[in-house]
Amino acid sequence: MQLLDHAESITLNRLTSVDQVMGVIHRIVINMELDPGIPELAAEMATEVMNSPVQERTTLGEILSREQATGFLEEALELRQQRERVISEIMAHPVYQELVSSLVYAGLVNYLYEDNLITKSVPGVGSMMKFGKRMANKAMPGLDETFERRIKTWLSDSLPDLIIRSEQFLHKALTDDELRDSVMAAWVSVEDQTIEELRQGLGDVELQEFVVLGYEFWLQFRRTAYFDGCARAVVEHLFAKYGERPISDLLNDVGVNHDVIMGEIDAYAIPVIDVLREEGYVEALVRRRLSGFYKSAAIRKILGPEA
């Protein structure tokens, strides 16, 4: 524990530097080759975790309380600019525009031939319109295609305005209160379900595939300039804050003190040392360290002929 006494006076800058810490990160985190068995082991462990009995006994609400879920939601609701940007990007996506066009076209055709006020209020008009449509197609082949083309041309011209109106509607409809009520209603419906119930449909094979994909992503991501820049930003801030302060300040801020260290030594280090002593490792280590001293000419001279 004398090391902790020195921690009161030795600063972080005296022990190491930004470049040295970044060197460790590069050697161990970024450049170290990882054994192919790691993703396989991780996938097996993930499968064991998801299939363990605790999944059937634990509800989502026991892991994340309603108060915590509300807190996350309130923070997310503050991101209005991001929410509006997501809505705008969805509106601009070709798939969404195709969906709007198809829905409007189907609704318009359905209304013209089946659901409009005239066909509903006057008996037989709907059947007459359909009959007239069939007869017209026989008399003028391709009429359907022409009609469809004209509607779709009109939709194409009207689509930008429809999209703008859709976006304006969503911005007005998705208010903080509406989102809060919707999300919390969804939360109430799932918070009492067990983790096992929530993961139904995700088999062991799919889970292992996700783990492997995540591992492959990490292998590529750790070598990007983005990861290196983020790591350097963290390390530089650490040294800017603690570089000229005693190491004890950093240890205390992360919750490491004399009691924590001694508690871990009692709980873990001493039992490990006992095992190493029983295996003869401690004795061999001591002999290896001291044999040269006891076999030296100076010690033989001091101990005399008996040595």
PDB file of C-alpha atoms in Angstrom:
ATOM      1  CA  MET A   1       0.000   0.000   0.000  1.00  0.00           C
ATOM      2  CA  GLN A   2       3.054   2.223  -0.100  1.00  0.00           C
ATOM      3  CA  LEU A   3       2.273   2.759  -3.781  1.00  0.00           C
ATOM      4  CA  LEU A   4      -0.926   4.547  -2.787  1.00  0.00           C
ATOM      5  CA  ASP A   5       1.111   6.853  -0.573  1.00  0.00           C
ATOM      6  CA  HIS A   6       3.205   7.830  -3.596  1.00  0.00           C
ATOM      7  CA  ALA A   7       0.002   8.376  -5.575  1.00  0.00           C
ATOM      8  CA  GLU A   8      -0.592  11.440  -3.416  1.00  0.00           C
ATOM      9  CA  SER A   9       2.453  13.181  -4.860  1.00  0.00           C
ATOM     10  CA  ILE A  10       3.179  11.649  -8.285  1.00  0.00           C
ATOM     11  CA  THR A  11       1.319  13.189 -11.210  1.00  0.00           C
ATOM     12  CA  LEU A  12      -0.046  11.388 -14.261  1.00  0.00           C
ATOM     13  CA  ASN A  13       2.357  13.228 -16.571  1.00  0.00           C
ATOM     14  CA  ARG A  14       5.348  11.854 -14.618  1.00  0.00           C
ATOM     15  CA  LEU A  15       4.164   8.277 -15.110  1.00  0.00           C
ATOM     16  CA  THR A  16       3.142   8.330 -18.767  1.00  0.00           C
ATOM     17  CA  SER A  17       2.096  10.511 -21.714  1.00  0.00           C
ATOM     18  CA  VAL A  18      -0.612  10.789 -24.342  1.00  0.00           C
ATOM     19  CA  ASP A  19       1.591   9.136 -26.965  1.00  0.00           C
ATOM     20  CA  GLN A  20       2.454   6.247 -24.650  1.00  0.00           C
ATOM     21  CA  VAL A  21      -1.205   5.557 -23.863  1.00  0.00           C
ATOM     22  CA  MET A  22      -2.119   5.831 -27.537  1.00  0.00           C
ATOM     23  CA  GLY A  23       0.702   3.397 -28.266  1.00  0.00           C
ATOM     24  CA  VAL A  24      -0.891   0.867 -25.909  1.00  0.00           C
ATOM     25  CA  ILE A  25      -4.279   1.392 -27.570  1.00  0.00           C
ATOM     26  CA  HIS A  26      -2.751   0.875 -31.008  1.00  0.00           C
ATOM     27  CA  ARG A  27      -0.842  -2.258 -29.995  1.00  0.00           C
ATOM     28  CA  ILE A  28      -3.577  -3.975 -28.009  1.00  0.00           C
ATOM     29  CA  VAL A  29      -6.885  -2.581 -29.239  1.00  0.00           C
ATOM     30  CA  ILE A  30      -6.271  -1.704 -32.873  1.00  0.00           C
ATOM     31  CA  ASN A  31      -3.407  -3.815 -34.240  1.00  0.00           C
ATOM     32  CA  MET A  32      -3.438  -6.979 -32.127  1.00  0.00           C
ATOM     33  CA  GLU A  33      -4.552  -9.977 -34.158  1.00  0.00           C
ATOM     34  CA  LEU A  34      -7.462 -11.750 -32.503  1.00  0.00           C
ATOM     35  CA  ASP A  35      -7.910 -15.507 -32.622  1.00  0.00           C
ATOM     36  CA  PRO A  36     -10.762 -16.750 -34.848  1.00  0.00           C
ATOM     37  CA  GLY A  37     -12.067 -18.695 -31.864  1.00  0.00           C
ATOM     38  CA  ILE A  38     -13.158 -15.480 -30.134  1.00  0.00           C
ATOM     39  CA  PRO A  39     -16.369 -14.886 -32.166  1.00  0.00           C
ATOM     40  CA  GLU A  40     -17.258 -18.566 -31.887  1.00  0.00           C
ATOM     41  CA  LEU A  41     -16.841 -18.482 -28.112  1.00  0.00           C
ATOM     42  CA  ALA A  42     -18.748 -15.204 -27.881  1.00  0.00           C
ATOM     43  CA  ALA A  43     -21.618 -16.671 -29.936  1.00  0.00           C
ATOM     44  CA  GLU A  44     -21.734 -19.762 -27.708  1.00  0.00           C
ATOM     45  CA  MET A  45     -21.776 -17.641 -24.566  1.00  0.00           C
ATOM     46  CA  ALA A  46     -24.518 -15.379 -25.969  1.00  0.00           C
ATOM     47  CA  THR A  47     -26.599 -18.460 -26.769  1.00  0.00           C
ATOM     48  CA  GLU A  48     -26.119 -19.833 -23.260  1.00  0.00           C
ATOM     49  CA  VAL A  49     -27.135 -16.494 -21.765  1.00  0.00           C
ATOM     50  CA  MET A  50     -30.287 -16.224 -23.872  1.00  0.00           C
ATOM     51  CA  ASN A  51     -31.257 -19.840 -23.114  1.00  0.00           C
ATOM     52  CA  SER A  52     -30.612 -19.623 -19.384  1.00  0.00           C
ATOM     53  CA  PRO A  53     -33.573 -19.989 -16.975  1.00  0.00           C
ATOM     54  CA  VAL A  54     -33.170 -16.391 -15.818  1.00  0.00           C
ATOM     55  CA  GLN A  55     -34.665 -15.221 -19.131  1.00  0.00           C
ATOM     56  CA  GLU A  56     -37.976 -16.900 -18.233  1.00  0.00           C
ATOM     57  CA  ARG A  57     -38.063 -15.376 -14.758  1.00  0.00           C
ATOM     58  CA  THR A  58     -37.050 -11.806 -15.551  1.00  0.00           C
ATOM     59  CA  THR A  59     -39.394  -9.186 -16.966  1.00  0.00           C
ATOM     60  CA  LEU A  60     -38.338  -6.162 -18.956  1.00  0.00           C
ATOM     61  CA  GLY A  61     -39.614  -3.919 -16.155  1.00  0.00           C
ATOM     62  CA  GLU A  62     -37.195  -5.531 -13.697  1.00  0.00           C
ATOM     63  CA  ILE A  63     -34.258  -4.569 -15.912  1.00  0.00           C
ATOM     64  CA  LEU A  64     -35.444  -1.113 -16.947  1.00  0.00           C
ATOM     65  CA  SER A  65     -37.945   0.585 -14.667  1.00  0.00           C
ATOM     66  CA  ARG A  66     -40.786   2.739 -15.943  1.00  0.00           C
ATOM     67  CA  GLU A  67     -39.102   5.796 -14.415  1.00  0.00           C
ATOM     68  CA  GLN A  68     -35.882   5.047 -16.295  1.00  0.00           C
ATOM     69  CA  ALA A  69     -37.764   4.460 -19.539  1.00  0.00           C
ATOM     70  CA  THR A  70     -39.546   7.777 -19.036  1.00  0.00           C
ATOM     71  CA  GLY A  71     -36.216   9.499 -18.472  1.00  0.00           C
ATOM     72  CA  PHE A  72     -34.778   8.123 -21.720  1.00  0.00           C
ATOM     73  CA  LEU A  73     -37.933   9.141 -23.557  1.00  0.00           C
ATOM     74  CA  GLU A  74     -37.844  12.685 -22.207  1.00  0.00           C
ATOM     75  CA  GLU A  75     -34.245  13.076 -23.331  1.00  0.00           C
ATOM     76  CA  ALA A  76     -35.110  11.682 -26.773  1.00  0.00           C
ATOM     77  CA  LEU A  77     -37.994  14.135 -27.105  1.00  0.00           C
ATOM     78  CA  GLU A  78     -35.490  16.963 -26.746  1.00  0.00           C
ATOM     79  CA  LEU A  79     -33.939  15.922 -30.071  1.00  0.00           C
ATOM     80  CA  ARG A  80     -36.574  17.720 -32.128  1.00  0.00           C
ATOM     81  CA  GLN A  81     -34.187  18.755 -34.884  1.00  0.00           C
ATOM     82  CA  GLN A  82     -33.033  15.182 -35.384  1.00  0.00           C
ATOM     83  CA  ARG A  83     -36.640  13.964 -35.352  1.00  0.00           C
ATOM     84  CA  GLU A  84     -37.652  16.468 -38.030  1.00  0.00           C
ATOM     85  CA  ARG A  85     -34.642  15.526 -40.125  1.00  0.00           C
ATOM     86  CA  VAL A  86     -35.523  11.817 -39.933  1.00  0.00           C
ATOM     87  CA  ILE A  87     -39.096  12.567 -41.014  1.00  0.00           C
ATOM     88  CA  SER A  88     -37.857  14.663 -43.948  1.00  0.00           C
ATOM     89  CA  GLU A  89     -35.451  11.943 -45.063  1.00  0.00           C
ATOM     90  CA  ILE A  90     -38.194   9.318 -44.889  1.00  0.00           C
ATOM     91  CA  MET A  91     -40.514  11.523 -46.927  1.00  0.00           C
ATOM     92  CA  ALA A  92     -37.830  12.001 -49.576  1.00  0.00           C
ATOM     93  CA  HIS A  93     -37.078   8.292 -49.879  1.00  0.00           C
ATOM     94  CA  PRO A  94     -38.174   6.773 -53.226  1.00  0.00           C
ATOM     95  CA  VAL A  95     -39.778   3.785 -51.481  1.00  0.00           C
ATOM     96  CA  TYR A  96     -42.028   6.057 -49.417  1.00  0.00           C
ATOM     97  CA  GLN A  97     -42.936   8.114 -52.472  1.00  0.00           C
ATOM     98  CA  GLU A  98     -43.823   4.942 -54.356  1.00  0.00           C
ATOM     99  CA  LEU A  99     -45.933   3.827 -51.400  1.00  0.00           C
ATOM    100  CA  VAL A 100     -47.835   7.136 -51.327  1.00  0.00           C
ATOM    101  CA  SER A 101     -48.381   7.005 -55.084  1.00  0.00           C
ATOM    102  CA  SER A 102     -49.687   3.422 -54.949  1.00  0.00           C
ATOM    103  CA  LEU A 103     -52.010   4.130 -52.023  1.00  0.00           C
ATOM    104  CA  VAL A 104     -53.467   7.254 -53.623  1.00  0.00           C
ATOM    105  CA  TYR A 105     -53.944   5.460 -56.947  1.00  0.00           C
ATOM    106  CA  ALA A 106     -55.648   2.459 -55.347  1.00  0.00           C
ATOM    107  CA  GLY A 107     -57.837   4.687 -53.202  1.00  0.00           C
ATOM    108  CA  LEU A 108     -58.844   6.872 -56.153  1.00  0.00           C
ATOM    109  CA  VAL A 109     -59.761   3.940 -58.402  1.00  0.00           C
ATOM    110  CA  ASN A 110     -61.650   2.246 -55.580  1.00  0.00           C
ATOM    111  CA  TYR A 111     -63.553   5.456 -54.895  1.00  0.00           C
ATOM    112  CA  LEU A 112     -64.505   6.015 -58.547  1.00  0.00           C
ATOM    113  CA  TYR A 113     -65.947   2.554 -59.037  1.00  0.00           C
ATOM    114  CA  GLU A 114     -67.181   1.487 -55.607  1.00  0.00           C
ATOM    115  CA  ASP A 115     -67.154   3.897 -52.691  1.00  0.00           C
ATOM    116  CA  ASN A 116     -68.237   7.285 -54.009  1.00  0.00           C
ATOM    117  CA  LEU A 117     -71.428   8.974 -52.887  1.00  0.00           C
ATOM    118  CA  ILE A 118     -73.384   8.237 -56.081  1.00  0.00           C
ATOM    119  CA  THR A 119     -72.722   4.498 -56.182  1.00  0.00           C
ATOM    120  CA  LYS A 120     -73.607   4.216 -52.507  1.00  0.00           C
ATOM    121  CA  SER A 121     -76.846   6.230 -52.642  1.00  0.00           C
ATOM    122  CA  VAL A 122     -78.238   5.103 -56.003  1.00  0.00           C
ATOM    123  CA  PRO A 123     -78.828   1.331 -56.296  1.00  0.00           C
ATOM    124  CA  GLY A 124     -77.292  -0.287 -59.331  1.00  0.00           C
ATOM    125  CA  VAL A 125     -75.009   2.593 -60.287  1.00  0.00           C
ATOM    126  CA  GLY A 126     -71.888   0.807 -59.110  1.00  0.00           C
ATOM    127  CA  SER A 127     -72.703  -2.289 -61.142  1.00  0.00           C
ATOM    128  CA  MET A 128     -73.598  -0.122 -64.140  1.00  0.00           C
ATOM    129  CA  MET A 129     -70.255   1.708 -63.934  1.00  0.00           C
ATOM    130  CA  LYS A 130     -68.353  -1.574 -63.810  1.00  0.00           C
ATOM    131  CA  PHE A 131     -70.421  -2.941 -66.697  1.00  0.00           C
ATOM    132  CA  GLY A 132     -69.838   0.250 -68.669  1.00  0.00           C
ATOM    133  CA  LYS A 133     -66.123  -0.014 -67.946  1.00  0.00           C
ATOM    134  CA  ARG A 134     -66.020  -3.562 -69.308  1.00  0.00           C
ATOM    135  CA  MET A 135     -68.006  -2.640 -72.408  1.00  0.00           C
ATOM    136  CA  ALA A 136     -65.827   0.397 -73.062  1.00  0.00           C
ATOM    137  CA  ASN A 137     -62.711  -1.741 -72.811  1.00  0.00           C
ATOM    138  CA  LYS A 138     -64.171  -4.124 -75.376  1.00  0.00           C
ATOM    139  CA  ALA A 139     -65.072  -1.277 -77.723  1.00  0.00           C
ATOM    140  CA  MET A 140     -61.815   0.599 -77.163  1.00  0.00           C
ATOM    141  CA  PRO A 141     -59.032  -1.821 -76.139  1.00  0.00           C
ATOM    142  CA  GLY A 142     -56.384  -0.163 -74.024  1.00  0.00           C
ATOM    143  CA  LEU A 143     -58.775   2.269 -72.384  1.00  0.00           C
ATOM    144  CA  ASP A 144     -57.815   0.932 -68.958  1.00  0.00           C
ATOM    145  CA  GLU A 145     -54.137   1.514 -69.672  1.00  0.00           C
ATOM    146  CA  THR A 146     -54.820   5.050 -70.891  1.00  0.00           C
ATOM    147  CA  PHE A 147     -56.901   5.824 -67.818  1.00  0.00           C
ATOM    148  CA  GLU A 148     -54.223   4.375 -65.550  1.00  0.00           C
ATOM    149  CA  ARG A 149     -51.491   6.354 -67.330  1.00  0.00           C
ATOM    150  CA  ARG A 150     -53.374   9.618 -66.933  1.00  0.00           C
ATOM    151  CA  ILE A 151     -53.994   9.046 -63.237  1.00  0.00           C
ATOM    152  CA  LYS A 152     -50.363   8.140 -62.639  1.00  0.00           C
ATOM    153  CA  THR A 153     -49.235  11.177 -64.622  1.00  0.00           C
ATOM    154  CA  TRP A 154     -51.442  13.337 -62.422  1.00  0.00           C
ATOM    155  CA  LEU A 155     -50.028  11.602 -59.332  1.00  0.00           C
ATOM    156  CA  SER A 156     -46.491  12.188 -60.525  1.00  0.00           C
ATOM    157  CA  ASP A 157     -47.192  15.898 -60.929  1.00  0.00           C
ATOM    158  CA  SER A 158     -49.025  16.101 -57.606  1.00  0.00           C
ATOM    159  CA  LEU A 159     -46.605  13.925 -55.596  1.00  0.00           C
ATOM    160  CA  PRO A 160     -44.230  16.711 -54.429  1.00  0.00           C
ATOM    161  CA  ASP A 161     -47.169  18.626 -52.958  1.00  0.00           C
ATOM    162  CA  LEU A 162     -48.541  15.428 -51.376  1.00  0.00           C
ATOM    163  CA  ILE A 163     -45.167  14.727 -49.793  1.00  0.00           C
ATOM    164  CA  ILE A 164     -44.895  18.273 -48.433  1.00  0.00           C
ATOM    165  CA  ARG A 165     -48.366  18.018 -46.948  1.00  0.00           C
ATOM    166  CA  SER A 166     -47.545  14.605 -45.461  1.00  0.00           C
ATOM    167  CA  GLU A 167     -44.422  15.998 -43.862  1.00  0.00           C
ATOM    168  CA  GLN A 168     -46.285  18.998 -42.470  1.00  0.00           C
ATOM    169  CA  PHE A 169     -48.974  16.694 -41.093  1.00  0.00           C
ATOM    170  CA  LEU A 170     -46.425  14.456 -39.368  1.00  0.00           C
ATOM    171  CA  HIS A 171     -44.621  17.418 -37.817  1.00  0.00           C
ATOM    172  CA  LYS A 172     -47.923  18.632 -36.380  1.00  0.00           C
ATOM    173  CA  ALA A 173     -49.216  15.183 -35.410  1.00  0.00           C
ATOM    174  CA  LEU A 174     -46.031  13.885 -33.813  1.00  0.00           C
ATOM    175  CA  THR A 175     -46.018  16.334 -30.939  1.00  0.00           C
ATOM    176  CA  ASP A 176     -44.117  15.615 -27.766  1.00  0.00           C
ATOM    177  CA  ASP A 177     -47.356  14.742 -25.978  1.00  0.00           C
ATOM    178  CA  GLU A 178     -48.489  12.363 -28.717  1.00  0.00           C
ATOM    179  CA  LEU A 179     -45.128  10.625 -28.878  1.00  0.00           C
ATOM    180  CA  ARG A 180     -44.915  10.430 -25.095  1.00  0.00           C
ATOM    181  CA  ASP A 181     -48.375   8.873 -24.815  1.00  0.00           C
ATOM    182  CA  SER A 182     -47.744   6.422 -27.676  1.00  0.00           C
ATOM    183  CA  VAL A 183     -44.341   5.263 -26.464  1.00  0.00           C
ATOM    184  CA  MET A 184     -45.419   4.896 -22.845  1.00  0.00           C
ATOM    185  CA  ALA A 185     -48.523   2.983 -23.917  1.00  0.00           C
ATOM    186  CA  ALA A 186     -46.279   0.617 -25.857  1.00  0.00           C
ATOM    187  CA  TRP A 187     -43.952   0.353 -22.862  1.00  0.00           C
ATOM    188  CA  VAL A 188     -46.818  -0.537 -20.500  1.00  0.00           C
ATOM    189  CA  SER A 189     -47.810  -3.344 -22.876  1.00  0.00           C
ATOM    190  CA  VAL A 190     -44.354  -4.977 -22.780  1.00  0.00           C
ATOM    191  CA  GLU A 191     -42.838  -4.134 -19.382  1.00  0.00           C
ATOM    192  CA  ASP A 192     -44.442  -7.181 -17.727  1.00  0.00           C
ATOM    193  CA  GLN A 193     -43.312  -9.598 -20.429  1.00  0.00           C
ATOM    194  CA  THR A 194     -40.300 -11.778 -19.741  1.00  0.00           C
ATOM    195  CA  ILE A 195     -37.118 -11.532 -21.769  1.00  0.00           C
ATOM    196  CA  GLU A 196     -37.885 -15.000 -23.099  1.00  0.00           C
ATOM    197  CA  GLU A 197     -41.238 -13.800 -24.449  1.00  0.00           C
ATOM    198  CA  LEU A 198     -39.689 -10.714 -26.030  1.00  0.00           C
ATOM    199  CA  ARG A 199     -36.989 -12.694 -27.819  1.00  0.00           C
ATOM    200  CA  GLN A 200     -39.377 -15.182 -29.396  1.00  0.00           C
ATOM    201  CA  GLY A 201     -38.543 -15.580 -33.045  1.00  0.00           C
ATOM    202  CA  LEU A 202     -34.824 -15.014 -32.504  1.00  0.00           C
ATOM    203  CA  GLY A 203     -33.333 -18.495 -32.708  1.00  0.00           C
ATOM    204  CA  ASP A 204     -29.877 -19.598 -31.617  1.00  0.00           C
ATOM    205  CA  VAL A 205     -28.561 -19.537 -35.187  1.00  0.00           C
ATOM    206  CA  GLU A 206     -29.793 -15.979 -35.789  1.00  0.00           C
ATOM    207  CA  LEU A 207     -28.308 -14.844 -32.472  1.00  0.00           C
ATOM    208  CA  GLN A 208     -24.931 -16.348 -33.312  1.00  0.00           C
ATOM    209  CA  GLU A 209     -25.003 -14.689 -36.724  1.00  0.00           C
ATOM    210  CA  PHE A 210     -25.614 -11.306 -35.092  1.00  0.00           C
ATOM    211  CA  VAL A 211     -22.663 -11.884 -32.745  1.00  0.00           C
ATOM    212  CA  VAL A 212     -20.379 -12.796 -35.661  1.00  0.00           C
ATOM    213  CA  LEU A 213     -21.534  -9.748 -37.639  1.00  0.00           C
ATOM    214  CA  GLY A 214     -20.891  -7.527 -34.622  1.00  0.00           C
ATOM    215  CA  TYR A 215     -17.415  -9.023 -34.216  1.00  0.00           C
ATOM    216  CA  GLU A 216     -16.584  -8.468 -37.891  1.00  0.00           C
ATOM    217  CA  PHE A 217     -17.822  -4.890 -37.618  1.00  0.00           C
ATOM    218  CA  TRP A 218     -15.533  -4.316 -34.620  1.00  0.00           C
ATOM    219  CA  LEU A 219     -12.504  -5.698 -36.493  1.00  0.00           C
ATOM    220  CA  GLN A 220     -13.040  -3.122 -39.244  1.00  0.00           C
ATOM    221  CA  PHE A 221     -14.240  -0.255 -37.060  1.00  0.00           C
ATOM    222  CA  ARG A 222     -11.225  -0.362 -34.708  1.00  0.00           C
ATOM    223  CA  ARG A 223      -8.889   0.359 -37.650  1.00  0.00           C
ATOM    224  CA  THR A 224     -10.774   3.404 -38.917  1.00  0.00           C
ATOM    225  CA  ALA A 225      -9.505   6.952 -38.549  1.00  0.00           C
ATOM    226  CA  TYR A 226     -12.763   7.743 -36.749  1.00  0.00           C
ATOM    227  CA  PHE A 227     -12.043   5.288 -33.923  1.00  0.00           C
ATOM    228  CA  ASP A 228      -8.469   6.521 -33.643  1.00  0.00           C
ATOM    229  CA  GLY A 229      -9.673  10.129 -33.473  1.00  0.00           C
ATOM    230  CA  CYS A 230     -12.243   9.312 -30.782  1.00  0.00           C
ATOM    231  CA  ALA A 231      -9.678   7.420 -28.696  1.00  0.00           C
ATOM    232  CA  ARG A 232      -7.163  10.259 -28.951  1.00  0.00           C
ATOM    233  CA  ALA A 233      -9.809  12.826 -27.964  1.00  0.00           C
ATOM    234  CA  VAL A 234     -10.579  10.828 -24.798  1.00  0.00           C
ATOM    235  CA  VAL A 235      -6.911  10.342 -23.869  1.00  0.00           C
ATOM    236  CA  GLU A 236      -6.005  13.973 -24.489  1.00  0.00           C
ATOM    237  CA  HIS A 237      -8.909  15.138 -22.337  1.00  0.00           C
ATOM    238  CA  LEU A 238      -7.830  12.762 -19.587  1.00  0.00           C
ATOM    239  CA  PHE A 239      -4.349  14.233 -19.552  1.00  0.00           C
ATOM    240  CA  ALA A 240      -5.643  17.787 -19.825  1.00  0.00           C
ATOM    241  CA  LYS A 241      -7.733  17.211 -16.712  1.00  0.00           C
ATOM    242  CA  TYR A 242      -5.440  14.995 -14.614  1.00  0.00           C
ATOM    243  CA  GLY A 243      -1.978  15.401 -16.146  1.00  0.00           C
ATOM    244  CA  GLU A 244      -0.656  17.800 -13.493  1.00  0.00           C
ATOM    245  CA  ARG A 245      -2.716  16.409 -10.621  1.00  0.00           C
ATOM    246  CA  PRO A 246      -1.749  13.560  -8.276  1.00  0.00           C
ATOM    247  CA  ILE A 247      -2.640  10.057  -9.433  1.00  0.00           C
ATOM    248  CA  SER A 248      -4.789   9.748  -6.319  1.00  0.00           C
ATOM    249  CA  ASP A 249      -7.212  12.320  -7.758  1.00  0.00           C
ATOM    250  CA  LEU A 250      -7.836  10.162 -10.809  1.00  0.00           C
ATOM    251  CA  LEU A 251      -8.149   7.001  -8.700  1.00  0.00           C
ATOM    252  CA  ASN A 252     -10.607   8.649  -6.321  1.00  0.00           C
ATOM    253  CA  ASP A 253     -12.723  10.009  -9.172  1.00  0.00           C
ATOM    254  CA  VAL A 254     -13.146   6.501 -10.612  1.00  0.00           C
ATOM    255  CA  GLY A 255     -13.869   5.040  -7.162  1.00  0.00           C
ATOM    256  CA  VAL A 256     -10.556   3.284  -6.509  1.00  0.00           C
ATOM    257  CA  ASN A 257      -9.207   3.775  -2.981  1.00  0.00           C
ATOM    258  CA  HIS A 258      -7.345   1.889  -0.265  1.00  0.00           C
ATOM    259  CA  ASP A 259     -10.431  -0.003   0.934  1.00  0.00           C
ATOM    260  CA  VAL A 260     -11.418  -1.108  -2.584  1.00  0.00           C
ATOM    261  CA  ILE A 261      -7.917  -2.362  -3.369  1.00  0.00           C
ATOM    262  CA  MET A 262      -7.548  -4.236  -0.066  1.00  0.00           C
ATOM    263  CA  GLY A 263     -11.000  -5.758  -0.466  1.00  0.00           C
ATOM    264  CA  GLU A 264     -10.116  -7.123  -3.913  1.00  0.00           C
ATOM    265  CA  ILE A 265      -6.758  -8.427  -2.645  1.00  0.00           C
ATOM    266  CA  ASP A 266      -8.511 -10.319   0.147  1.00  0.00           C
ATOM    267  CA  ALA A 267     -11.216 -11.647  -2.160  1.00  0.00           C
ATOM    268  CA  TYR A 268      -9.121 -12.546  -5.198  1.00  0.00           C
ATOM    269  CA  ALA A 269      -5.355 -12.049  -4.960  1.00  0.00           C
ATOM    270  CA  ILE A 270      -4.731 -14.018  -1.740  1.00  0.00           C
ATOM    271  CA  PRO A 271      -6.667 -17.138  -2.868  1.00  0.00           C
ATOM    272  CA  VAL A 272      -4.754 -17.077  -6.160  1.00  0.00           C
ATOM    273  CA  ILE A 273      -1.426 -16.792  -4.331  1.00  0.00           C
ATOM    274  CA  ASP A 274      -2.415 -19.751  -2.132  1.00  0.00           C
ATOM    275  CA  VAL A 275      -3.045 -21.869  -5.222  1.00  0.00           C
ATOM    276  CA  LEU A 276       0.298 -20.823  -6.717  1.00  0.00           C
ATOM    277  CA  ARG A 277       2.008 -21.709  -3.420  1.00  0.00           C
ATOM    278  CA  GLU A 278       0.376 -25.151  -3.374  1.00  0.00           C
ATOM    279  CA  GLU A 279       1.516 -25.732  -6.948  1.00  0.00           C
ATOM    280  CA  GLY A 280       5.106 -24.853  -6.023  1.00  0.00           C
ATOM    281  CA  TYR A 281       5.223 -21.761  -8.202  1.00  0.00           C
ATOM    282  CA  VAL A 282       5.950 -19.357  -5.330  1.00  0.00           C
ATOM    283  CA  GLU A 283       8.843 -21.467  -4.049  1.00  0.00           C
ATOM    284  CA  ALA A 284      10.308 -21.816  -7.536  1.00  0.00           C
ATOM    285  CA  LEU A 285       9.994 -18.049  -8.049  1.00  0.00           C
ATOM    286  CA  VAL A 286      11.790 -17.278  -4.785  1.00  0.00           C
ATOM    287  CA  ARG A 287      14.556 -19.798  -5.529  1.00  0.00           C
ATOM    288  CA  ARG A 288      14.991 -18.437  -9.033  1.00  0.00           C
ATOM    289  CA  ARG A 289      15.274 -14.897  -7.701  1.00  0.00           C
ATOM    290  CA  LEU A 290      17.659 -15.679  -4.814  1.00  0.00           C
ATOM    291  CA  SER A 291      19.747 -18.608  -6.095  1.00  0.00           C
ATOM    292  CA  GLY A 292      22.220 -16.340  -7.844  1.00  0.00           C
ATOM    293  CA  PHE A 293      22.706 -14.341  -4.644  1.00  0.00           C
ATOM    294  CA  TYR A 294      23.373 -17.392  -2.450  1.00  0.00           C
ATOM    295  CA  LYS A 295      25.678 -18.972  -5.026  1.00  0.00           C
ATOM    296  CA  SER A 296      27.764 -15.822  -5.459  1.00  0.00           C
ATOM    297  CA  ALA A 297      31.433 -15.763  -4.362  1.00  0.00           C
ATOM    298  CA  ALA A 298      30.737 -12.973  -1.853  1.00  0.00           C
ATOM    299  CA  ILE A 299      28.100 -15.015  -0.007  1.00  0.00           C
ATOM    300  CA  ARG A 300      30.263 -18.176  -0.050  1.00  0.00           C
ATOM    301  CA  LYS A 301      33.057 -16.140   1.516  1.00  0.00           C
ATOM    302  CA  ILE A 302      30.742 -14.758   4.202  1.00  0.00           C
ATOM    303  CA  LEU A 303      29.177 -18.126   5.001  1.00  0.00           C
ATOM    304  CA  GLY A 304      32.491 -19.906   4.932  1.00  0.00           C
ATOM    305  CA  PRO A 305      33.251 -23.511   4.039  1.00  0.00           C
ATOM    306  CA  GLU A 306      29.763 -24.665   5.148  1.00  0.00           C
ATOM    307  CA  ALA A 307      28.159 -22.788   2.247  1.00  0.00           C
TER     308      ALA A 307
END
